[in-house]
Coordinates of C-alpha atoms in Angstrom, one line a residue:
Chain A
X27 CA -126.5 6.0 79.1
X28 CA -126.0 3.2 76.6
X29 CA -129.2 4.1 74.8
X30 CA -128.1 7.6 74.4
X31 CA -124.7 6.5 73.0
X32 CA -126.5 4.2 70.5
X33 CA -128.5 7.2 69.4
X34 CA -125.4 9.3 69.0
X35 CA -123.6 6.8 66.8
X36 CA -126.7 6.4 64.7
X37 CA -127.0 10.2 64.2
X38 CA -123.4 10.6 63.3
X39 CA -123.6 7.9 60.6
X40 CA -126.8 9.3 59.2
X41 CA -125.5 12.8 58.8
X42 CA -122.2 11.9 57.1
X43 CA -122.8 8.6 55.5
X44 CA -119.9 7.1 57.3
X45 CA -119.5 3.5 56.4
X46 CA -118.0 2.1 59.5
X47 CA -120.0 2.8 62.7
X48 CA -117.0 2.1 64.8
X49 CA -117.8 2.2 68.5
X50 CA -114.5 3.4 69.9
X51 CA -113.4 1.1 72.6
X52 CA -112.0 2.5 75.8
X53 CA -108.5 1.6 76.6
X54 CA -109.5 1.9 80.2
X55 CA -111.4 -0.4 82.5
X56 CA -114.1 0.9 84.8
X57 CA -112.5 2.1 88.0
X58 CA -112.4 -0.3 90.8
X59 CA -112.4 0.6 94.5
X60 CA -109.0 -1.0 95.1
X61 CA -107.3 1.3 92.6
X62 CA -108.3 4.4 94.6
X63 CA -107.7 2.6 97.9
X64 CA -104.0 2.1 97.1
X65 CA -103.4 5.8 96.8
X66 CA -105.8 6.7 99.7
X67 CA -103.7 4.4 101.9
X68 CA -100.8 6.7 101.3
X69 CA -102.6 10.0 101.4
X70 CA -101.7 10.8 105.0
X71 CA -98.0 10.9 103.9
X72 CA -98.9 13.6 101.5
X73 CA -101.5 15.8 103.1
X74 CA -100.6 18.4 105.7
X75 CA -101.3 17.3 109.2
X76 CA -103.6 20.2 109.7
X77 CA -105.6 20.4 106.5
X78 CA -107.8 23.2 107.7
X79 CA -104.9 25.5 108.5
X80 CA -103.1 24.6 105.3
X81 CA -106.2 25.3 103.2
X82 CA -106.8 28.6 105.0
X83 CA -103.2 29.6 104.6
X84 CA -103.2 29.0 100.8
X85 CA -103.7 32.6 99.9
X86 CA -102.6 33.8 96.4
X87 CA -102.5 37.2 94.8
X88 CA -104.5 37.4 91.6
X89 CA -102.6 37.0 88.3
X90 CA -103.5 37.2 84.7
Chain B
X14 CA -98.3 27.7 69.5
X15 CA -97.2 27.8 73.1
X16 CA -98.4 27.8 76.7
X17 CA -97.7 30.3 79.5
X18 CA -98.3 29.1 83.1
X19 CA -98.4 31.1 86.3
X20 CA -97.8 28.8 89.3
X21 CA -99.3 29.2 92.7
X22 CA -96.6 30.0 95.3
X23 CA -96.5 29.4 99.0
X24 CA -93.9 29.8 101.8
X25 CA -95.0 27.3 104.4
X26 CA -95.3 28.8 107.9
X27 CA -94.3 32.3 106.6
X28 CA -97.6 33.9 105.5
X29 CA -96.1 37.4 105.6
X30 CA -93.7 36.7 102.8
X31 CA -94.1 38.9 99.7
X32 CA -95.1 36.6 96.8
X33 CA -93.2 38.8 94.3
X34 CA -90.0 38.3 96.2
X35 CA -90.6 34.6 96.6
X36 CA -91.3 34.3 92.9
X37 CA -88.1 36.2 92.0
X38 CA -86.2 33.8 94.2
X39 CA -87.6 30.9 92.2
X40 CA -86.6 32.5 88.9
X41 CA -83.2 33.5 90.1
X42 CA -82.5 30.1 91.6
X43 CA -83.0 28.5 88.2
X44 CA -81.1 31.2 86.3
X45 CA -78.1 30.8 88.5
X46 CA -78.0 27.0 88.8
X47 CA -74.6 25.4 88.2
X48 CA -73.9 25.1 84.5
X49 CA -76.6 27.6 83.7
X50 CA -76.0 29.5 80.4
X51 CA -78.8 31.9 81.0
X52 CA -76.1 34.5 81.9
X53 CA -77.1 38.1 82.0
X54 CA -79.7 38.1 79.2
X55 CA -82.6 40.4 80.0
X56 CA -86.0 40.5 78.4
X57 CA -86.2 42.8 75.4
X58 CA -89.5 44.8 75.7
X59 CA -89.2 46.6 72.4
X60 CA -92.0 44.9 70.6
X61 CA -94.5 44.5 73.4
X62 CA -97.9 46.0 73.0
X63 CA -100.3 44.7 75.7
X64 CA -102.9 47.4 75.0
X65 CA -103.3 46.7 71.3
X66 CA -106.8 45.5 70.8
X67 CA -107.6 43.0 68.0
X68 CA -110.8 44.8 67.3
X69 CA -108.7 47.6 65.8
X70 CA -107.8 50.2 68.4
X71 CA -105.5 50.7 71.3
X72 CA -106.5 51.2 74.9
X73 CA -105.0 54.4 76.3
X74 CA -102.3 53.8 79.0
X75 CA -104.2 56.1 81.3
X76 CA -107.3 54.0 81.1
X77 CA -105.4 50.8 81.7
X78 CA -105.2 49.0 85.0
X79 CA -101.6 49.0 86.1
X80 CA -101.5 45.2 85.9
X81 CA -102.1 45.5 82.1
X82 CA -98.9 47.4 81.6
X83 CA -96.8 44.3 81.0
X84 CA -94.4 45.9 78.7
X85 CA -92.3 47.7 81.3
X86 CA -90.2 46.3 84.0
X87 CA -90.1 48.4 87.2
X88 CA -86.5 49.3 86.5
X89 CA -85.3 49.5 82.9
X90 CA -81.8 49.8 81.6
X91 CA -78.5 48.5 82.7
X92 CA -77.2 45.3 81.2
X93 CA -77.0 43.3 84.4
X94 CA -80.3 42.1 86.0
X95 CA -80.6 43.1 89.6
X96 CA -81.2 39.8 91.2
X97 CA -82.8 41.4 94.3
X98 CA -85.4 43.3 92.2
X99 CA -88.4 41.0 91.6
X100 CA -89.4 43.1 88.5
X101 CA -86.2 42.2 86.7
X102 CA -86.3 38.5 87.5
X103 CA -86.9 37.7 83.9
X104 CA -84.7 35.4 81.9
X105 CA -84.6 33.5 78.7
X106 CA -83.7 29.8 78.9
X107 CA -81.6 27.7 76.5
X108 CA -84.8 25.8 75.6
X109 CA -86.2 29.0 74.3
X110 CA -88.7 29.6 77.1
X111 CA -89.2 32.7 79.2
X112 CA -89.0 32.3 83.0
X113 CA -90.1 35.4 85.0
X114 CA -92.2 37.0 87.6
X115 CA -95.7 37.9 86.4
X116 CA -97.6 39.9 89.0
X117 CA -97.1 37.8 92.1
X118 CA -96.4 34.4 90.5
X119 CA -93.4 32.7 88.8
X120 CA -94.4 32.1 85.2
X121 CA -92.9 29.7 82.6
X122 CA -93.8 30.6 79.0
X123 CA -92.9 27.7 76.8
X124 CA -90.9 28.1 73.6
X125 CA -92.9 28.2 70.3
X126 CA -93.7 24.7 69.0
X127 CA -95.6 23.6 65.8
X128 CA -97.8 20.8 67.3
X129 CA -99.7 19.7 70.4
X130 CA -97.3 16.8 71.2
X131 CA -94.3 19.2 71.4
X132 CA -96.5 21.6 73.4
X133 CA -96.9 18.8 76.0
X134 CA -93.1 18.1 76.0
X135 CA -92.1 21.7 76.6
X136 CA -95.0 22.3 79.1
X137 CA -93.9 19.3 81.1
X138 CA -90.3 20.7 80.9
X139 CA -91.7 23.8 82.6
X140 CA -93.0 21.7 85.5
X141 CA -89.4 20.4 85.9
X142 CA -88.0 23.9 85.8
X143 CA -90.3 24.9 88.6
X144 CA -89.5 21.7 90.6
X145 CA -85.8 22.2 90.4
X146 CA -86.1 26.0 91.1
X147 CA -88.1 25.4 94.2
X148 CA -85.7 22.7 95.4
X149 CA -82.8 25.2 94.9
X150 CA -84.5 28.0 96.8
X151 CA -85.1 25.6 99.7
X152 CA -81.4 24.7 99.9
X153 CA -80.1 28.2 99.5
X154 CA -78.7 29.6 102.8
X155 CA -80.8 32.5 104.0
X156 CA -83.9 31.5 102.0
X157 CA -86.8 29.4 103.2
X158 CA -88.9 26.6 101.7
X159 CA -91.0 27.6 98.7
X160 CA -93.8 25.4 97.3
X161 CA -95.2 25.7 93.8
X162 CA -98.6 24.6 92.5
X163 CA -99.8 24.1 88.9
X164 CA -103.3 25.2 89.5
X165 CA -105.4 28.4 88.9
X166 CA -107.0 29.5 92.1
X167 CA -106.8 29.7 95.9
X168 CA -110.6 29.5 96.1
X169 CA -110.5 32.8 98.0
X170 CA -111.2 35.1 95.1
X171 CA -107.8 35.0 93.4
X172 CA -107.0 33.4 90.0
X173 CA -103.9 33.1 88.0
X174 CA -103.7 31.8 84.5
X175 CA -102.5 29.2 82.1
X176 CA -102.7 30.9 78.7
X177 CA -102.4 29.3 75.3
X178 CA -101.1 31.2 72.3
X179 CA -101.8 30.4 68.7
X180 CA -100.5 32.1 65.6
X181 CA -103.3 32.9 63.2
X182 CA -103.4 34.7 59.9
X183 CA -104.0 38.4 60.1
X184 CA -106.4 38.2 57.2
X185 CA -109.0 36.3 59.2
X186 CA -111.5 38.7 60.5
X187 CA -111.5 38.9 64.3
X188 CA -115.3 38.6 64.5
X189 CA -115.1 35.2 62.7
X190 CA -112.6 34.0 65.4
X191 CA -115.0 35.1 68.1
X192 CA -118.1 33.5 66.7
X193 CA -116.3 30.3 65.8
X194 CA -114.5 30.0 69.1
X195 CA -117.0 30.9 71.8
X196 CA -119.1 27.7 71.7
X197 CA -116.0 25.6 71.5
X198 CA -114.3 27.3 74.4
X199 CA -117.3 27.2 76.6
X200 CA -117.7 23.4 76.1
X201 CA -114.1 22.1 75.7
X202 CA -113.7 22.0 79.5
X203 CA -115.4 18.6 79.7
X204 CA -112.3 17.3 77.9
X205 CA -109.7 19.6 79.3
X206 CA -110.9 20.7 82.8
X207 CA -108.5 20.2 85.7
X208 CA -111.3 19.9 88.3
X209 CA -111.9 22.1 91.3
X210 CA -113.2 21.7 94.8
X211 CA -115.8 24.4 95.6
X212 CA -118.0 26.7 93.5
X213 CA -117.7 30.5 93.0
X214 CA -114.7 32.7 92.8
X215 CA -114.4 32.8 96.5
X216 CA -115.2 29.1 96.9
X217 CA -118.1 29.9 99.2
X218 CA -120.4 27.2 97.8
X219 CA -119.4 23.6 98.7
X220 CA -119.2 21.2 95.7
X221 CA -117.0 20.1 92.8
X222 CA -116.7 21.5 89.3
X223 CA -115.1 20.6 86.1
X224 CA -112.9 23.7 85.6
X225 CA -110.5 25.6 87.8
X226 CA -110.9 28.8 85.8
X227 CA -114.6 28.9 84.7
X228 CA -115.9 30.9 87.6
X229 CA -113.3 33.7 87.0
X230 CA -114.5 34.3 83.4
X231 CA -117.0 37.2 83.4
X232 CA -117.5 38.5 79.9
X233 CA -117.6 37.1 76.3
X234 CA -115.0 39.3 74.6
X235 CA -112.4 41.8 76.1
X236 CA -108.9 43.0 76.4
X237 CA -108.4 42.5 80.1
X238 CA -106.7 39.4 81.6
X239 CA -106.7 40.3 85.3
X240 CA -110.2 41.6 85.8
X241 CA -113.5 41.2 83.8
X242 CA -111.7 38.2 82.2
X243 CA -113.2 37.2 78.8
X244 CA -113.9 34.0 77.0
X245 CA -112.1 35.4 74.0
X246 CA -109.2 37.8 74.8
X247 CA -108.5 40.5 72.3
X248 CA -104.9 41.3 73.2
X249 CA -103.3 41.9 69.8
X250 CA -99.6 41.6 70.4
X251 CA -98.4 39.1 67.8
X252 CA -94.7 38.8 68.8
X253 CA -94.3 38.4 65.0
X254 CA -94.9 40.3 61.8
X255 CA -98.0 42.2 62.6
X256 CA -99.0 42.6 59.0
X257 CA -99.2 38.8 58.5
X258 CA -100.1 37.4 61.9
X259 CA -102.1 37.9 65.0
X260 CA -101.5 35.9 68.2
X261 CA -104.7 34.5 69.7
X262 CA -104.2 34.7 73.4
X263 CA -106.5 32.2 75.1
X264 CA -106.9 32.9 78.8
X265 CA -109.9 30.7 79.9
X266 CA -108.1 27.4 80.1
X267 CA -107.0 25.5 83.1
X268 CA -103.4 24.6 84.0
X269 CA -103.3 20.9 83.2
X270 CA -101.0 18.2 84.6
X271 CA -102.6 15.4 82.5
X272 CA -100.7 15.1 79.2
X273 CA -103.8 14.1 77.3
X274 CA -105.6 17.2 78.5
X275 CA -102.8 19.5 77.3
X276 CA -102.5 17.5 74.0
X277 CA -106.2 17.8 73.3
X278 CA -106.5 21.4 74.5
X279 CA -103.9 22.6 72.1
X280 CA -104.7 20.1 69.3
X281 CA -108.4 20.6 69.2
X282 CA -108.1 24.4 69.5
X283 CA -105.6 24.5 66.6
X284 CA -108.0 22.5 64.5
X285 CA -110.9 24.8 65.3
X286 CA -108.7 27.8 64.3
X287 CA -107.9 26.1 61.0
X288 CA -111.6 25.7 60.4
X289 CA -112.3 29.4 61.3
X290 CA -109.6 30.4 58.7
X291 CA -111.0 28.0 56.1
X292 CA -114.6 28.9 56.8
X293 CA -115.6 25.3 57.4
X294 CA -117.2 25.6 60.9
X295 CA -120.9 24.8 61.6
X296 CA -122.7 28.2 61.8
X297 CA -125.5 27.2 64.1
X298 CA -123.9 26.7 67.5
X299 CA -124.1 30.3 68.9
X300 CA -124.9 30.2 72.6
X301 CA -127.7 32.4 74.0
X302 CA -125.6 33.2 77.1
X303 CA -122.0 32.0 76.7
X304 CA -120.7 33.1 80.2
X305 CA -123.6 31.6 82.0
X306 CA -123.2 28.4 79.9
X307 CA -119.5 28.2 80.8
X308 CA -120.4 28.3 84.5
X309 CA -123.3 25.9 84.2
X310 CA -121.3 23.3 82.3
X311 CA -118.4 23.6 84.8
X312 CA -120.8 23.1 87.8
X313 CA -122.2 19.8 86.5
X314 CA -119.7 16.9 86.7
X315 CA -122.4 14.5 85.3
X316 CA -121.9 16.4 81.9
X317 CA -125.7 16.3 81.4
X318 CA -126.2 20.1 81.9
X319 CA -128.2 21.7 79.0
X320 CA -127.4 25.1 77.7
X321 CA -129.5 27.2 75.4
X322 CA -128.4 28.1 71.9
X323 CA -129.4 31.4 70.2
X324 CA -131.9 29.5 68.1
X325 CA -133.6 28.1 71.1
X326 CA -132.3 24.6 71.1
X327 CA -131.0 23.1 74.3
X328 CA -127.8 21.1 74.0
X329 CA -125.1 19.6 76.3
X330 CA -121.4 20.4 76.1
X331 CA -120.9 17.0 74.6
X332 CA -123.4 17.7 71.8
X333 CA -121.4 20.9 70.9
X334 CA -118.1 19.1 71.1
X335 CA -119.4 16.3 68.8
X336 CA -120.5 19.0 66.3
X337 CA -117.0 20.5 66.3
X338 CA -115.4 17.1 66.0
X339 CA -117.6 16.1 63.1
X340 CA -116.8 19.3 61.3
X341 CA -113.1 18.8 62.0
X342 CA -113.2 15.3 60.6
X343 CA -114.9 16.6 57.4
X344 CA -112.5 19.6 57.2
X345 CA -109.4 17.3 57.6
X346 CA -110.6 14.8 55.0
X347 CA -110.8 17.6 52.4
X348 CA -107.4 19.1 52.9
X349 CA -103.9 18.1 52.0
X350 CA -101.8 17.8 55.1
X351 CA -98.6 19.9 55.4
X352 CA -96.6 16.7 55.9
X353 CA -96.9 13.1 57.0
X354 CA -95.9 13.9 60.6
X355 CA -98.5 16.7 60.9
X356 CA -101.1 14.4 59.4
X357 CA -100.4 11.6 61.9
X358 CA -100.6 14.1 64.8
X359 CA -103.9 15.5 63.5
X360 CA -105.3 12.0 63.3
X361 CA -104.2 11.3 66.8
X362 CA -106.0 14.4 68.0
X363 CA -109.2 13.4 66.3
X364 CA -109.0 9.8 67.5
X365 CA -108.3 10.8 71.2
X366 CA -111.0 13.5 71.0
X367 CA -113.6 11.1 69.8
X368 CA -112.6 8.5 72.2
X369 CA -112.9 10.8 75.2
X370 CA -116.2 12.2 74.0
X371 CA -117.6 8.7 73.6
X372 CA -116.6 7.6 77.1
X373 CA -117.8 10.8 78.7
X374 CA -121.1 10.1 77.1
X375 CA -121.3 6.6 78.4
X376 CA -120.0 7.4 81.9
X377 CA -117.4 10.0 82.8
X378 CA -115.8 7.7 85.3
X379 CA -114.5 5.7 82.3
X380 CA -112.1 8.6 81.7
X381 CA -110.2 8.5 84.9
X382 CA -106.9 7.8 83.1
X383 CA -107.0 10.7 80.6
X384 CA -109.4 13.3 81.7
X385 CA -108.0 15.3 84.6
X386 CA -111.2 16.5 86.3
X387 CA -112.5 12.9 86.3
X388 CA -109.3 11.5 87.9
X389 CA -109.3 14.1 90.6
X390 CA -113.0 13.6 91.3
X391 CA -112.5 9.8 91.6
X392 CA -109.8 10.4 94.2
X393 CA -112.0 12.8 96.1
X394 CA -115.0 10.5 96.0
X395 CA -113.0 7.7 97.3
X396 CA -111.6 9.7 100.1
X397 CA -115.1 11.1 101.0
X398 CA -116.6 7.6 101.1
X399 CA -113.8 6.3 103.3
X400 CA -113.7 9.1 105.7
X401 CA -117.4 9.9 105.7
X402 CA -116.9 13.5 104.8
X403 CA -118.9 15.8 102.4
X404 CA -118.0 18.7 100.2
X405 CA -116.9 21.6 102.3
X406 CA -114.6 19.5 104.4
X407 CA -111.1 21.1 104.5
X408 CA -109.5 17.7 103.8
X409 CA -111.1 17.6 100.4
X410 CA -109.9 21.2 99.6
X411 CA -106.4 20.1 100.8
X412 CA -106.5 17.1 98.3
X413 CA -107.4 19.6 95.5
X414 CA -104.3 21.7 96.4
X415 CA -102.0 18.7 96.9
X416 CA -103.0 17.4 93.5
X417 CA -101.2 20.3 91.9
X418 CA -98.0 20.3 94.1
X419 CA -95.1 20.1 91.7
X420 CA -93.0 17.9 94.0
X421 CA -92.9 14.3 92.7
X422 CA -93.1 12.8 96.2
X423 CA -95.9 15.1 97.5
X424 CA -98.0 15.9 94.5
X425 CA -101.1 13.6 94.3
X426 CA -101.0 13.8 90.5
X427 CA -97.4 12.6 90.6
X428 CA -98.3 9.8 93.0
X429 CA -101.0 8.7 90.6
X430 CA -98.6 8.7 87.7
X431 CA -96.1 6.6 89.8
X432 CA -98.8 4.0 90.3
X433 CA -99.3 3.8 86.5
X434 CA -102.8 5.1 86.7
X435 CA -102.5 8.0 84.3
X436 CA -102.1 7.8 80.5
X437 CA -98.8 9.3 79.4
X438 CA -98.0 10.7 75.9
X439 CA -94.4 11.6 76.2
X440 CA -91.4 10.0 77.9
X441 CA -89.4 11.4 80.8
X442 CA -86.1 11.4 78.9
X443 CA -87.6 13.6 76.2
X444 CA -89.0 16.0 78.8
X445 CA -85.6 16.1 80.6
X446 CA -83.9 17.1 77.3
X447 CA -86.5 19.8 76.7
X448 CA -85.5 21.5 80.0
X449 CA -82.3 22.5 78.2
X450 CA -82.9 22.2 74.5
X451 CA -85.3 24.2 72.3
X452 CA -87.6 22.8 69.7
X453 CA -85.8 22.6 66.4
X454 CA -88.6 23.6 64.0
X455 CA -89.3 27.2 65.2
X456 CA -87.3 30.4 65.9
X457 CA -87.1 29.2 69.5
X458 CA -84.2 27.1 68.3
X459 CA -82.2 30.2 67.2
X460 CA -83.0 31.9 70.5
X461 CA -82.1 28.9 72.6
X462 CA -78.9 28.1 70.7
X463 CA -77.7 31.7 71.0
X464 CA -78.0 31.4 74.7
X465 CA -76.5 28.0 74.8
X466 CA -73.5 28.9 72.6
X467 CA -72.9 32.6 73.2
X468 CA -74.7 33.2 76.5
X469 CA -72.3 35.7 77.9
X470 CA -72.6 37.9 74.8
X471 CA -76.5 37.9 74.7
X472 CA -77.6 41.1 76.4
X473 CA -81.3 40.6 76.0
X474 CA -83.8 38.5 74.1
X475 CA -87.5 38.2 73.5
X476 CA -89.9 36.2 71.4
X477 CA -88.9 38.2 68.3
X478 CA -85.3 39.3 68.9
X479 CA -81.9 38.4 70.2
X480 CA -79.6 41.3 71.3
X481 CA -75.9 40.9 71.3
X482 CA -73.2 42.9 73.1
X483 CA -70.0 42.0 71.2
X484 CA -66.5 43.4 71.4
X485 CA -65.6 45.8 68.5
X486 CA -69.2 47.1 68.1
X487 CA -70.1 50.2 70.2
X488 CA -73.9 49.6 70.0
X489 CA -75.9 46.5 71.0
X490 CA -76.7 44.4 67.9
X491 CA -80.4 43.5 67.7
X492 CA -81.2 40.5 65.5
X493 CA -85.0 40.5 64.8
X494 CA -86.8 37.2 64.5
X495 CA -90.3 38.2 63.3
X496 CA -91.0 35.0 61.4
X497 CA -91.8 32.2 63.9
X498 CA -91.0 29.5 61.4
X499 CA -87.5 30.9 60.5
X500 CA -84.5 30.5 62.8
X501 CA -85.1 26.7 62.8
X502 CA -82.2 24.2 63.0
X503 CA -82.5 23.6 59.3
X504 CA -82.5 27.3 58.6
X505 CA -79.6 28.5 60.8
X506 CA -77.9 25.4 62.0
X507 CA -75.0 25.7 59.6
X508 CA -74.6 29.4 60.2
X509 CA -74.3 28.8 64.0
X510 CA -71.9 25.9 63.5
X511 CA -69.7 28.2 61.4
X512 CA -69.7 30.9 64.1
X513 CA -67.4 30.2 66.9
X514 CA -68.2 33.4 68.7
X515 CA -71.1 35.8 68.9
X516 CA -69.0 38.3 67.1
X517 CA -68.6 35.8 64.2
X518 CA -72.3 35.4 64.1
X519 CA -73.1 39.1 64.2
X520 CA -70.4 39.7 61.5
X521 CA -72.0 37.0 59.3
X522 CA -75.5 38.4 59.8
X523 CA -74.6 42.0 59.1
X524 CA -72.4 41.3 56.1
X525 CA -75.2 39.7 54.1

């Protein structure tokens, strides 16, 4: 994946003679398991007790 | 620009309830809330033309599916809306929005705004309108609980839309819009998709895909919105001066809860439209099979899927998006911005767009704070790993639905926001104000202010009119507003301040 990114930056600078080859830095860190776990710990408060029945009962009429 | 969103609606434990009646309860609950100035204003259908085709002809009414006849309410006439008749649950809000029943869903159509950031603010205000309306229905004696979902499908064959609208110059040939937009629309879902559990319109194939809406798009270009849905919709109903403008009605997008998704969806599309008008788009991106490419890209959350161009090259959605971004950078660099604010906003669109494309290319998981389908997938993957379940398990489908529940305490999107795990672009106080107040820089301000100031004298209103019923004048007085950028606070603020009553305003308008 990193190699592909390198190539992309290279190609972009070639085509447009952009001076700075800025590698945009992510404002986000790679997800960690504990982030998700926090919300998963609460998920039973939120989900319907009988998921199967809830999903089956979610029937909509078509719209635009 | 503006966004119309049809919300999914459910009466828990009461599957026999008519969704049109439930939707009208939602609309009426908001219209009649304490302090509401919505009053008795009806929708003015005079300038609606849902069968006007941008390719230059009209569809005959006889040939149209009844669902396409959106310009008539079931019962017309009479100044007072019948609160029991779902077809007339159709009101204009003081923020300039339209809240009504479209088919079998409550719909919030945001007021006209001039940029993507404001589009986010008034779209989020729509979520609050729906939250409050549903709460009010639930606490109204005689009515039962109603739940609303900002999503696009029940995965049993039904889909309902989140449409974007953009004002474009009439002089731009429609064929140029189609050829410039199709490759962009097919691929932008990697940035703006809301994510969906299950594949196929009826959800019969287990799995996860990027877009809620993709599987319901069946043709490249067309007039329909409820069947044979197209990538580019040709409805030519400008809601403005028809000789100067057309309204591009975009129906293939997902309803987004993530603010970054809405911001980029509107911001990048507006940029691409500018480029179509200026003729600065790359000409070599035509897809061999656009509809198939739309589905293939949606069905591959690794974003590695290759699609074929008409010239035989095989590219990924990210390749196409990079080509549009690079063209947009070049286009923007060569043009004088309208003003400093617009320039800053355009720069933010370009910066965020590039940032998301870069991270998607490295590893989509890096986008869990600002790309909605990635955030939803992350939660689903975590749940699946913990519970040892696989795609097709009803708990995963339930998480997908619960993601979109508008209730702050029950919606999984809202729980994620509360944990600080979603990037925000606007603040809550601003959104709360936008529930009541219209944007100041479009005609929505005139519409909203007329309702806020003279609500009881406004008999009807629409995108391009406000109709007054004032004492001393036998006939209703219709004030047309065909120019979207007139009727701003700057333009009519002093006039409204000088008019204590609707009669004063009508007198002032008719004496000039």
